[in-house]
């Protein structure tokens, strides 16, 4: 056999040659997982069920929003309670320590069962990061600027009230919530007082004419509405749907 035609030598790997990739660090627990902690978190999810019961009774496919507050030391992305929220997807955040989650009756009930019997160490670690879980209440949707202007010059803004609707990062859920919000506007007798204003393909708001601050409270009480403010100016180039 010539030097240019050497035999191929087969080298088989040994068990010690195979090493798993290093993980992203050890799980961080921010307290003990006690029966009391399980009860507290269960009660918070039960409160979500109660708060949104009218929405879920009307149509179980309509999504709602819960707000999770985490401990200051748990605001890092690596500590985000993704496992706790495996059935209630995270859809965004506002403050550093706050997380918005999509909820419906089924996924809340499933999460409650997992809180009672945590399915993983990561789930338990997520539980210890929680400070509070709350629904989105009407009063927190109304912008402070709107509230202050209402006290001073309500007539200047009553025709340009601005509603922002939650984005659930899902076409089906978004279609459902927009249909729901429009139906609620009509049931509250705003059917001739609203316009949908679109800025491009993705960003859209509702412009509504109101007659009193009570109307603003009613708008803020609609499930799916994220914020109630007012348009400071409306660009001429826009697409308006009715």
PDB file of C-alpha atoms in Angstrom:
ATOM      1  CA  UNK A   1       0.000   0.000   0.000  1.00  0.00           C
ATOM      2  CA  UNK A   2       1.487   3.341  -1.022  1.00  0.00           C
ATOM      3  CA  UNK A   3       1.889   6.311   1.303  1.00  0.00           C
ATOM      4  CA  UNK A   4      -0.778   8.101  -0.726  1.00  0.00           C
ATOM      5  CA  UNK A   5      -3.341   5.431   0.056  1.00  0.00           C
ATOM      6  CA  UNK A   6      -3.141   5.019   3.818  1.00  0.00           C
ATOM      7  CA  UNK A   7      -5.881   3.066   5.654  1.00  0.00           C
ATOM      8  CA  UNK A   8      -8.613   5.006   7.497  1.00  0.00           C
ATOM      9  CA  UNK A   9      -8.435   4.668  11.254  1.00  0.00           C
ATOM     10  CA  UNK A  10     -11.791   4.700  13.047  1.00  0.00           C
ATOM     11  CA  UNK A  11     -11.742   6.319  16.492  1.00  0.00           C
ATOM     12  CA  UNK A  12     -14.844   5.656  18.602  1.00  0.00           C
ATOM     13  CA  UNK A  13     -15.875   8.288  21.146  1.00  0.00           C
ATOM     14  CA  UNK A  14     -15.714   7.463  24.833  1.00  0.00           C
ATOM     15  CA  UNK A  15     -18.405   8.316  27.337  1.00  0.00           C
ATOM     16  CA  UNK A  16     -16.082  10.852  28.935  1.00  0.00           C
ATOM     17  CA  UNK A  17     -15.797  12.712  25.626  1.00  0.00           C
ATOM     18  CA  UNK A  18     -19.466  13.752  25.743  1.00  0.00           C
ATOM     19  CA  UNK A  19     -20.097  16.658  28.098  1.00  0.00           C
ATOM     20  CA  UNK A  20     -23.471  18.447  28.284  1.00  0.00           C
ATOM     21  CA  UNK A  21     -23.602  22.191  27.698  1.00  0.00           C
ATOM     22  CA  UNK A  22     -23.466  24.272  30.829  1.00  0.00           C
ATOM     23  CA  UNK A  23     -26.836  25.613  31.915  1.00  0.00           C
ATOM     24  CA  UNK A  24     -27.736  29.227  32.484  1.00  0.00           C
ATOM     25  CA  UNK A  25     -26.903  29.104  36.168  1.00  0.00           C
ATOM     26  CA  UNK A  26     -28.577  27.680  39.225  1.00  0.00           C
ATOM     27  CA  UNK A  27     -32.199  28.374  40.018  1.00  0.00           C
ATOM     28  CA  UNK A  28     -32.693  31.337  42.309  1.00  0.00           C
ATOM     29  CA  UNK A  29     -35.154  30.989  45.171  1.00  0.00           C
ATOM     30  CA  UNK A  30     -36.283  34.233  46.809  1.00  0.00           C
ATOM     31  CA  UNK A  31     -37.869  32.537  49.807  1.00  0.00           C
ATOM     32  CA  UNK A  32     -39.309  29.225  50.942  1.00  0.00           C
ATOM     33  CA  UNK A  33     -42.118  27.405  49.180  1.00  0.00           C
ATOM     34  CA  UNK A  34     -44.503  26.985  52.097  1.00  0.00           C
ATOM     35  CA  UNK A  35     -48.177  25.979  52.330  1.00  0.00           C
ATOM     36  CA  UNK A  36     -48.899  29.625  53.154  1.00  0.00           C
ATOM     37  CA  UNK A  37     -47.188  30.822  49.956  1.00  0.00           C
ATOM     38  CA  UNK A  38     -49.222  28.330  47.919  1.00  0.00           C
ATOM     39  CA  UNK A  39     -52.442  29.568  49.537  1.00  0.00           C
ATOM     40  CA  UNK A  40     -51.548  33.216  48.917  1.00  0.00           C
ATOM     41  CA  UNK A  41     -50.781  32.689  45.228  1.00  0.00           C
ATOM     42  CA  UNK A  42     -53.857  30.486  44.802  1.00  0.00           C
ATOM     43  CA  UNK A  43     -56.008  33.226  46.356  1.00  0.00           C
ATOM     44  CA  UNK A  44     -54.554  35.803  43.963  1.00  0.00           C
ATOM     45  CA  UNK A  45     -55.440  33.686  40.933  1.00  0.00           C
ATOM     46  CA  UNK A  46     -58.882  33.021  42.408  1.00  0.00           C
ATOM     47  CA  UNK A  47     -59.300  36.797  42.656  1.00  0.00           C
ATOM     48  CA  UNK A  48     -58.546  37.083  38.932  1.00  0.00           C
ATOM     49  CA  UNK A  49     -61.262  34.509  38.234  1.00  0.00           C
ATOM     50  CA  UNK A  50     -63.747  36.446  40.322  1.00  0.00           C
ATOM     51  CA  UNK A  51     -62.856  39.848  38.867  1.00  0.00           C
ATOM     52  CA  UNK A  52     -63.256  38.682  35.268  1.00  0.00           C
ATOM     53  CA  UNK A  53     -66.168  36.295  35.866  1.00  0.00           C
ATOM     54  CA  UNK A  54     -68.599  38.417  33.821  1.00  0.00           C
ATOM     55  CA  UNK A  55     -66.193  38.418  30.874  1.00  0.00           C
ATOM     56  CA  UNK A  56     -65.595  34.664  31.040  1.00  0.00           C
ATOM     57  CA  UNK A  57     -69.295  33.910  31.517  1.00  0.00           C
ATOM     58  CA  UNK A  58     -70.102  35.880  28.385  1.00  0.00           C
ATOM     59  CA  UNK A  59     -67.451  34.203  26.241  1.00  0.00           C
ATOM     60  CA  UNK A  60     -64.650  31.958  27.492  1.00  0.00           C
ATOM     61  CA  UNK A  61     -62.505  32.684  24.433  1.00  0.00           C
ATOM     62  CA  UNK A  62     -62.190  36.385  25.315  1.00  0.00           C
ATOM     63  CA  UNK A  63     -58.772  37.017  26.890  1.00  0.00           C
ATOM     64  CA  UNK A  64     -58.224  39.247  29.900  1.00  0.00           C
ATOM     65  CA  UNK A  65     -55.074  40.614  31.525  1.00  0.00           C
ATOM     66  CA  UNK A  66     -53.458  40.015  34.889  1.00  0.00           C
ATOM     67  CA  UNK A  67     -50.545  41.952  36.344  1.00  0.00           C
ATOM     68  CA  UNK A  68     -47.790  40.161  38.245  1.00  0.00           C
ATOM     69  CA  UNK A  69     -45.519  42.177  40.529  1.00  0.00           C
ATOM     70  CA  UNK A  70     -42.189  40.552  41.350  1.00  0.00           C
ATOM     71  CA  UNK A  71     -39.720  41.259  44.136  1.00  0.00           C
ATOM     72  CA  UNK A  72     -37.119  43.983  43.410  1.00  0.00           C
ATOM     73  CA  UNK A  73     -34.336  41.405  43.479  1.00  0.00           C
ATOM     74  CA  UNK A  74     -36.179  39.304  40.867  1.00  0.00           C
ATOM     75  CA  UNK A  75     -36.470  41.865  38.056  1.00  0.00           C
ATOM     76  CA  UNK A  76     -33.643  40.371  35.972  1.00  0.00           C
ATOM     77  CA  UNK A  77     -34.775  38.677  32.768  1.00  0.00           C
ATOM     78  CA  UNK A  78     -33.286  35.392  33.969  1.00  0.00           C
ATOM     79  CA  UNK A  79     -35.709  35.438  36.930  1.00  0.00           C
ATOM     80  CA  UNK A  80     -38.843  36.122  34.867  1.00  0.00           C
ATOM     81  CA  UNK A  81     -41.580  33.724  36.116  1.00  0.00           C
ATOM     82  CA  UNK A  82     -41.967  32.018  32.735  1.00  0.00           C
ATOM     83  CA  UNK A  83     -42.642  28.576  34.187  1.00  0.00           C
ATOM     84  CA  UNK A  84     -45.324  29.861  36.544  1.00  0.00           C
ATOM     85  CA  UNK A  85     -46.834  31.565  33.485  1.00  0.00           C
ATOM     86  CA  UNK A  86     -46.577  28.539  31.188  1.00  0.00           C
ATOM     87  CA  UNK A  87     -50.387  28.557  30.773  1.00  0.00           C
ATOM     88  CA  UNK A  88     -50.880  32.315  31.210  1.00  0.00           C
ATOM     89  CA  UNK A  89     -48.488  33.727  28.600  1.00  0.00           C
ATOM     90  CA  UNK A  90     -46.489  36.850  29.344  1.00  0.00           C
ATOM     91  CA  UNK A  91     -47.600  39.589  26.924  1.00  0.00           C
ATOM     92  CA  UNK A  92     -45.524  42.543  28.073  1.00  0.00           C
ATOM     93  CA  UNK A  93     -44.615  44.749  30.980  1.00  0.00           C
ATOM     94  CA  UNK A  94     -44.929  48.306  32.222  1.00  0.00           C
ATOM     95  CA  UNK A  95     -42.673  48.917  35.213  1.00  0.00           C
ATOM     96  CA  UNK A  96     -39.470  46.926  35.722  1.00  0.00           C
ATOM     97  CA  UNK A  97     -41.076  44.773  38.390  1.00  0.00           C
ATOM     98  CA  UNK A  98     -44.451  44.316  36.641  1.00  0.00           C
ATOM     99  CA  UNK A  99     -45.467  41.717  34.070  1.00  0.00           C
ATOM    100  CA  UNK A 100     -48.688  41.482  32.084  1.00  0.00           C
ATOM    101  CA  UNK A 101     -50.129  38.013  31.490  1.00  0.00           C
ATOM    102  CA  UNK A 102     -52.970  36.775  29.300  1.00  0.00           C
ATOM    103  CA  UNK A 103     -55.639  34.969  31.305  1.00  0.00           C
ATOM    104  CA  UNK A 104     -58.873  33.117  30.712  1.00  0.00           C
ATOM    105  CA  UNK A 105     -60.895  30.825  32.936  1.00  0.00           C
ATOM    106  CA  UNK A 106     -59.212  27.619  31.763  1.00  0.00           C
ATOM    107  CA  UNK A 107     -55.602  28.755  32.066  1.00  0.00           C
ATOM    108  CA  UNK A 108     -56.206  30.332  35.484  1.00  0.00           C
ATOM    109  CA  UNK A 109     -57.730  27.098  36.779  1.00  0.00           C
ATOM    110  CA  UNK A 110     -54.842  25.067  35.359  1.00  0.00           C
ATOM    111  CA  UNK A 111     -52.322  27.398  36.981  1.00  0.00           C
ATOM    112  CA  UNK A 112     -54.075  27.137  40.349  1.00  0.00           C
ATOM    113  CA  UNK A 113     -53.743  23.351  40.241  1.00  0.00           C
ATOM    114  CA  UNK A 114     -50.035  23.646  39.465  1.00  0.00           C
ATOM    115  CA  UNK A 115     -49.521  26.113  42.320  1.00  0.00           C
ATOM    116  CA  UNK A 116     -51.035  23.533  44.675  1.00  0.00           C
ATOM    117  CA  UNK A 117     -48.743  20.822  43.271  1.00  0.00           C
ATOM    118  CA  UNK A 118     -45.748  22.532  41.632  1.00  0.00           C
ATOM    119  CA  UNK A 119     -44.570  20.524  38.600  1.00  0.00           C
ATOM    120  CA  UNK A 120     -40.920  21.606  38.696  1.00  0.00           C
ATOM    121  CA  UNK A 121     -38.191  23.249  40.738  1.00  0.00           C
ATOM    122  CA  UNK A 122     -38.253  26.200  38.352  1.00  0.00           C
ATOM    123  CA  UNK A 123     -41.992  26.623  38.933  1.00  0.00           C
ATOM    124  CA  UNK A 124     -41.361  26.709  42.686  1.00  0.00           C
ATOM    125  CA  UNK A 125     -38.544  29.232  42.251  1.00  0.00           C
ATOM    126  CA  UNK A 126     -40.899  31.425  40.204  1.00  0.00           C
ATOM    127  CA  UNK A 127     -43.463  31.289  42.998  1.00  0.00           C
ATOM    128  CA  UNK A 128     -40.974  32.721  45.491  1.00  0.00           C
ATOM    129  CA  UNK A 129     -40.382  35.750  43.236  1.00  0.00           C
ATOM    130  CA  UNK A 130     -44.023  36.880  43.372  1.00  0.00           C
ATOM    131  CA  UNK A 131     -45.211  39.878  45.386  1.00  0.00           C
ATOM    132  CA  UNK A 132     -48.696  40.255  43.942  1.00  0.00           C
ATOM    133  CA  UNK A 133     -51.050  39.185  41.142  1.00  0.00           C
ATOM    134  CA  UNK A 134     -53.878  41.570  40.302  1.00  0.00           C
ATOM    135  CA  UNK A 135     -56.414  42.298  37.563  1.00  0.00           C
ATOM    136  CA  UNK A 136     -56.095  45.548  35.624  1.00  0.00           C
ATOM    137  CA  UNK A 137     -58.485  47.931  37.379  1.00  0.00           C
ATOM    138  CA  UNK A 138     -60.274  50.859  35.678  1.00  0.00           C
ATOM    139  CA  UNK A 139     -58.678  53.603  37.760  1.00  0.00           C
ATOM    140  CA  UNK A 140     -55.140  52.610  36.796  1.00  0.00           C
ATOM    141  CA  UNK A 141     -55.961  52.796  33.073  1.00  0.00           C
ATOM    142  CA  UNK A 142     -56.782  56.526  33.163  1.00  0.00           C
ATOM    143  CA  UNK A 143     -53.707  58.648  32.479  1.00  0.00           C
ATOM    144  CA  UNK A 144     -52.788  61.216  35.158  1.00  0.00           C
ATOM    145  CA  UNK A 145     -52.604  63.900  32.453  1.00  0.00           C
ATOM    146  CA  UNK A 146     -56.163  63.165  31.357  1.00  0.00           C
ATOM    147  CA  UNK A 147     -57.352  63.270  34.951  1.00  0.00           C
ATOM    148  CA  UNK A 148     -55.750  66.664  35.594  1.00  0.00           C
ATOM    149  CA  UNK A 149     -57.037  68.229  32.347  1.00  0.00           C
ATOM    150  CA  UNK A 150     -60.552  66.999  33.078  1.00  0.00           C
ATOM    151  CA  UNK A 151     -60.453  69.100  36.227  1.00  0.00           C
ATOM    152  CA  UNK A 152     -59.358  72.217  34.318  1.00  0.00           C
ATOM    153  CA  UNK A 153     -60.681  72.186  30.748  1.00  0.00           C
ATOM    154  CA  UNK A 154     -62.791  69.128  29.959  1.00  0.00           C
ATOM    155  CA  UNK A 155     -64.347  70.658  26.821  1.00  0.00           C
ATOM    156  CA  UNK A 156     -60.951  70.854  25.104  1.00  0.00           C
ATOM    157  CA  UNK A 157     -60.485  67.081  25.101  1.00  0.00           C
ATOM    158  CA  UNK A 158     -63.927  65.503  25.263  1.00  0.00           C
ATOM    159  CA  UNK A 159     -63.979  64.811  21.501  1.00  0.00           C
ATOM    160  CA  UNK A 160     -60.481  63.305  21.320  1.00  0.00           C
ATOM    161  CA  UNK A 161     -60.403  60.659  24.048  1.00  0.00           C
ATOM    162  CA  UNK A 162     -57.849  57.990  23.155  1.00  0.00           C
ATOM    163  CA  UNK A 163     -58.207  54.297  23.973  1.00  0.00           C
ATOM    164  CA  UNK A 164     -55.341  51.852  23.634  1.00  0.00           C
ATOM    165  CA  UNK A 165     -56.246  48.164  23.514  1.00  0.00           C
ATOM    166  CA  UNK A 166     -53.975  45.407  24.834  1.00  0.00           C
ATOM    167  CA  UNK A 167     -51.863  43.557  22.274  1.00  0.00           C
ATOM    168  CA  UNK A 168     -51.884  39.820  23.042  1.00  0.00           C
ATOM    169  CA  UNK A 169     -49.229  39.034  20.424  1.00  0.00           C
ATOM    170  CA  UNK A 170     -51.667  36.619  18.791  1.00  0.00           C
ATOM    171  CA  UNK A 171     -53.843  37.361  15.761  1.00  0.00           C
ATOM    172  CA  UNK A 172     -56.818  35.360  17.021  1.00  0.00           C
ATOM    173  CA  UNK A 173     -56.747  36.892  20.518  1.00  0.00           C
ATOM    174  CA  UNK A 174     -56.317  40.393  19.104  1.00  0.00           C
ATOM    175  CA  UNK A 175     -59.266  39.944  16.752  1.00  0.00           C
ATOM    176  CA  UNK A 176     -61.347  38.651  19.661  1.00  0.00           C
ATOM    177  CA  UNK A 177     -60.507  41.513  21.982  1.00  0.00           C
ATOM    178  CA  UNK A 178     -61.089  44.226  19.371  1.00  0.00           C
ATOM    179  CA  UNK A 179     -64.467  42.728  18.507  1.00  0.00           C
ATOM    180  CA  UNK A 180     -65.284  42.555  22.229  1.00  0.00           C
ATOM    181  CA  UNK A 181     -64.280  46.182  22.887  1.00  0.00           C
ATOM    182  CA  UNK A 182     -66.313  47.454  19.917  1.00  0.00           C
ATOM    183  CA  UNK A 183     -69.371  45.523  21.095  1.00  0.00           C
ATOM    184  CA  UNK A 184     -69.005  47.019  24.561  1.00  0.00           C
ATOM    185  CA  UNK A 185     -68.720  50.519  23.111  1.00  0.00           C
ATOM    186  CA  UNK A 186     -71.988  49.966  21.277  1.00  0.00           C
ATOM    187  CA  UNK A 187     -73.699  48.598  24.378  1.00  0.00           C
ATOM    188  CA  UNK A 188     -72.589  51.748  26.242  1.00  0.00           C
ATOM    189  CA  UNK A 189     -74.137  53.897  23.464  1.00  0.00           C
ATOM    190  CA  UNK A 190     -70.881  55.037  21.874  1.00  0.00           C
ATOM    191  CA  UNK A 191     -71.722  53.433  18.515  1.00  0.00           C
ATOM    192  CA  UNK A 192     -71.806  56.828  16.737  1.00  0.00           C
ATOM    193  CA  UNK A 193     -68.998  58.387  18.752  1.00  0.00           C
ATOM    194  CA  UNK A 194     -65.914  56.320  17.985  1.00  0.00           C
ATOM    195  CA  UNK A 195     -63.367  55.927  15.207  1.00  0.00           C
ATOM    196  CA  UNK A 196     -60.559  53.420  14.835  1.00  0.00           C
ATOM    197  CA  UNK A 197     -57.411  55.304  13.886  1.00  0.00           C
ATOM    198  CA  UNK A 198     -54.607  53.285  12.337  1.00  0.00           C
ATOM    199  CA  UNK A 199     -50.973  54.346  12.043  1.00  0.00           C
ATOM    200  CA  UNK A 200     -49.580  51.847   9.543  1.00  0.00           C
ATOM    201  CA  UNK A 201     -50.434  48.160   9.693  1.00  0.00           C
ATOM    202  CA  UNK A 202     -49.731  47.463  13.348  1.00  0.00           C
ATOM    203  CA  UNK A 203     -50.548  50.486  15.505  1.00  0.00           C
ATOM    204  CA  UNK A 204     -54.146  51.511  16.036  1.00  0.00           C
ATOM    205  CA  UNK A 205     -56.205  53.321  18.650  1.00  0.00           C
ATOM    206  CA  UNK A 206     -59.805  54.273  19.301  1.00  0.00           C
ATOM    207  CA  UNK A 207     -60.808  57.937  19.243  1.00  0.00           C
ATOM    208  CA  UNK A 208     -63.992  58.543  21.191  1.00  0.00           C
ATOM    209  CA  UNK A 209     -66.196  61.510  21.997  1.00  0.00           C
ATOM    210  CA  UNK A 210     -67.493  61.638  25.563  1.00  0.00           C
ATOM    211  CA  UNK A 211     -69.793  63.984  27.449  1.00  0.00           C
ATOM    212  CA  UNK A 212     -68.656  63.515  31.047  1.00  0.00           C
ATOM    213  CA  UNK A 213     -65.968  62.033  33.271  1.00  0.00           C
ATOM    214  CA  UNK A 214     -68.409  59.219  34.025  1.00  0.00           C
ATOM    215  CA  UNK A 215     -68.040  58.224  30.368  1.00  0.00           C
ATOM    216  CA  UNK A 216     -64.285  57.957  30.853  1.00  0.00           C
ATOM    217  CA  UNK A 217     -64.833  55.658  33.842  1.00  0.00           C
ATOM    218  CA  UNK A 218     -67.116  53.484  31.699  1.00  0.00           C
ATOM    219  CA  UNK A 219     -64.487  53.249  28.951  1.00  0.00           C
ATOM    220  CA  UNK A 220     -61.769  52.331  31.448  1.00  0.00           C
ATOM    221  CA  UNK A 221     -64.004  49.569  32.811  1.00  0.00           C
ATOM    222  CA  UNK A 222     -64.063  47.702  29.485  1.00  0.00           C
ATOM    223  CA  UNK A 223     -61.982  44.528  29.533  1.00  0.00           C
ATOM    224  CA  UNK A 224     -59.123  44.706  27.046  1.00  0.00           C
ATOM    225  CA  UNK A 225     -58.662  48.475  27.256  1.00  0.00           C
ATOM    226  CA  UNK A 226     -55.087  49.166  28.337  1.00  0.00           C
ATOM    227  CA  UNK A 227     -55.067  52.948  28.731  1.00  0.00           C
ATOM    228  CA  UNK A 228     -57.449  55.891  28.456  1.00  0.00           C
ATOM    229  CA  UNK A 229     -55.884  59.203  27.508  1.00  0.00           C
ATOM    230  CA  UNK A 230     -56.408  61.831  24.845  1.00  0.00           C
ATOM    231  CA  UNK A 231     -54.950  62.772  21.476  1.00  0.00           C
ATOM    232  CA  UNK A 232     -52.758  65.861  21.700  1.00  0.00           C
ATOM    233  CA  UNK A 233     -52.809  66.014  17.906  1.00  0.00           C
ATOM    234  CA  UNK A 234     -54.028  63.722  15.146  1.00  0.00           C
ATOM    235  CA  UNK A 235     -51.879  63.568  11.986  1.00  0.00           C
ATOM    236  CA  UNK A 236     -53.697  64.318   8.730  1.00  0.00           C
ATOM    237  CA  UNK A 237     -52.337  61.155   7.113  1.00  0.00           C
ATOM    238  CA  UNK A 238     -54.104  58.278   8.751  1.00  0.00           C
ATOM    239  CA  UNK A 239     -56.451  55.437   7.987  1.00  0.00           C
ATOM    240  CA  UNK A 240     -59.792  55.586   9.766  1.00  0.00           C
ATOM    241  CA  UNK A 241     -62.147  52.618  10.057  1.00  0.00           C
ATOM    242  CA  UNK A 242     -65.690  52.761  11.312  1.00  0.00           C
TER     243      UNK A 242
END
